[in-house]
Amino acid sequence: MAYSAVQNRRNSVGVMVGNVMVGGGAPVVVQSMTNTDTADIDGTVKQVYDLAQAGSELVRVTVDKEEAAAAVPHIREKLDAMGCDVPLVGDFHYIGHTLLRDHPACAEALAKYRINPGNVGFREKQDRNFSMMIEKAVEFDKPVRIGVNWGSLDQALLTKLMDENAKLDEPVDARLVMHEAMVQSGVGSAKRAEELGLGHDKIIISAKVSEVQDLIACYRMIAERCDYALHLGLTEAGMGSKGIVASTAGLSVLLQEGIGDTIRISLTPEPGGDRTREVIVGQEILQTMGIRSFAPMVIACPGCGRTTSTVFQELGQDIQGYIRERLPEWRGQYPGFETLQLAVMGCIVNGPGESKHADIGISLPGTGELPAAPVFIDGKKVKTLRGEDIADQFKVIVEDYVQNRWGDGASDAAE
């Protein structure tokens, strides 16, 4: 078995967020956030539902105005009516204290509050407003994420630390001072929340930055100083491959060190793009590292001069899409199917060997040959597929295998 960071998880306190445990040795949780106007009830319900169907275990919504706060209970009701029990997290900034005070139904419907200590107020209003939000969390028995962000860092704290650093005989780099300010803001705010009556097991901390090395440095420091559950993620990962690479590079280092209890991959979607992409990326990071299994993995070769035919590429894409389509039904019927490994290989050089290592593997012949693809199940060759409908034949084999291994053994996939 491959080494997994889950074997050396940091000892964090468990926090119940609705029906989901974060920290305390529980599996690392994948979460996401809507980008709809929360006041748009139907639009937000649809996106929350889609994110939950994709596998988001927590979904955060923006609560930035009266209309949004008023909409939250109705969003919760509609989701419940659809059979979607994913916990909702309220993202509060600037006027969160008044929204929680004036909209108790919103405060009750949310499973967790996210508070950014850098923008709850300034000077004497800062502690007052922060206290009001924590008091509501205590009143409604809700956990809180203390979400520090370097784009809205507590300027008074940062200025204080910068001044102190400047007076040193050997001042450290300003970036290191920023790291310290991030950590002090998060841990200090958590301690203040406890002073106000919030339980130690009701607190999660995050320290969001945009650069990978800053992310790693800040979370290592936080992990050394407290046992609060930690939420990982870059605050602005970016678009496309840049966002995926940056998130993978930063989170993988921390997760391998056992740091992190819940993650979000903050991808910038293409205009009109699918928000669920960030959920899938988060799942794939955890699964590729051997930390959690979410969906069957399809291994496919990259192709070379031996595979000028596009058959294996088309087959791999087709099977990957098929797996995604079947996920919702398989989750309810076949516990454990997530560990299934499939191999779709392009030629006879490495294809048979890779296929034997997978639960189910198919190896196409390569260049210039009619498709004749041997299929291996649990390391043994069982048949050879031929014809124009190899993909459909292979899907039947996969369906039968899933039913026989994780179901009751009855197979009707071919009927």
Short mmCIF file of N, CA and C in Angstrom, two decimals, residues 360 362 375-377 382-383 385 390-404 413:
data_model
loop_
_atom_site.label_atom_id
_atom_site.label_comp_id
_atom_site.label_asym_id
_atom_site.label_seq_id
_atom_site.Cartn_x
_atom_site.Cartn_y
_atom_site.Cartn_z
N ILE A 360 -9.91 -3.33 -13.37
CA ILE A 360 -10.33 -3.65 -14.73
C ILE A 360 -9.46 -2.85 -15.68
N ILE A 362 -8.14 -2.32 -19.96
CA ILE A 362 -8.31 -2.62 -21.37
C ILE A 362 -7.10 -2.08 -22.12
N VAL A 375 -9.18 -7.50 -22.36
CA VAL A 375 -9.67 -6.95 -21.09
C VAL A 375 -9.16 -7.81 -19.95
N PHE A 376 -8.63 -7.16 -18.91
CA PHE A 376 -8.11 -7.85 -17.74
C PHE A 376 -8.96 -7.47 -16.52
N ILE A 377 -9.35 -8.47 -15.76
CA ILE A 377 -10.11 -8.24 -14.54
C ILE A 377 -9.36 -8.90 -13.39
N VAL A 382 -9.66 -11.85 -19.43
CA VAL A 382 -10.95 -12.54 -19.44
C VAL A 382 -11.59 -12.59 -20.82
N LYS A 383 -11.29 -11.61 -21.67
CA LYS A 383 -11.87 -11.60 -23.01
C LYS A 383 -11.19 -10.56 -23.86
N LEU A 385 -12.24 -7.59 -26.70
CA LEU A 385 -13.36 -6.85 -27.30
C LEU A 385 -12.99 -6.44 -28.72
N ILE A 390 -16.83 -0.96 -28.78
CA ILE A 390 -15.98 -1.40 -27.66
C ILE A 390 -16.30 -0.64 -26.38
N ALA A 391 -16.57 0.67 -26.49
CA ALA A 391 -16.86 1.47 -25.30
C ALA A 391 -18.09 0.94 -24.58
N ASP A 392 -19.15 0.65 -25.33
CA ASP A 392 -20.38 0.13 -24.71
C ASP A 392 -20.15 -1.23 -24.09
N GLN A 393 -19.36 -2.06 -24.77
CA GLN A 393 -19.05 -3.38 -24.21
C GLN A 393 -18.27 -3.25 -22.89
N PHE A 394 -17.34 -2.33 -22.88
CA PHE A 394 -16.51 -2.13 -21.69
C PHE A 394 -17.35 -1.59 -20.53
N LYS A 395 -18.30 -0.71 -20.83
CA LYS A 395 -19.18 -0.17 -19.78
C LYS A 395 -19.99 -1.28 -19.12
N VAL A 396 -20.45 -2.24 -19.91
CA VAL A 396 -21.19 -3.37 -19.36
C VAL A 396 -20.31 -4.16 -18.40
N ILE A 397 -19.05 -4.34 -18.77
CA ILE A 397 -18.11 -5.06 -17.91
C ILE A 397 -17.92 -4.30 -16.59
N VAL A 398 -17.75 -3.00 -16.68
CA VAL A 398 -17.56 -2.17 -15.48
C VAL A 398 -18.80 -2.25 -14.59
N GLU A 399 -19.98 -2.12 -15.20
CA GLU A 399 -21.23 -2.16 -14.43
C GLU A 399 -21.38 -3.51 -13.71
N ASP A 400 -21.09 -4.59 -14.43
CA ASP A 400 -21.18 -5.91 -13.81
C ASP A 400 -20.21 -6.05 -12.64
N TYR A 401 -19.00 -5.55 -12.83
CA TYR A 401 -17.97 -5.67 -11.79
C TYR A 401 -18.39 -4.91 -10.53
N VAL A 402 -18.88 -3.69 -10.71
CA VAL A 402 -19.31 -2.89 -9.56
C VAL A 402 -20.44 -3.59 -8.81
N GLN A 403 -21.41 -4.10 -9.55
CA GLN A 403 -22.54 -4.78 -8.91
C GLN A 403 -22.11 -6.05 -8.18
N ASN A 404 -21.23 -6.81 -8.81
CA ASN A 404 -20.81 -8.08 -8.21
C ASN A 404 -19.87 -7.88 -7.02
N ALA A 413 -26.83 -5.53 -15.94
CA ALA A 413 -26.34 -4.44 -16.78
C ALA A 413 -26.48 -4.75 -18.26
#
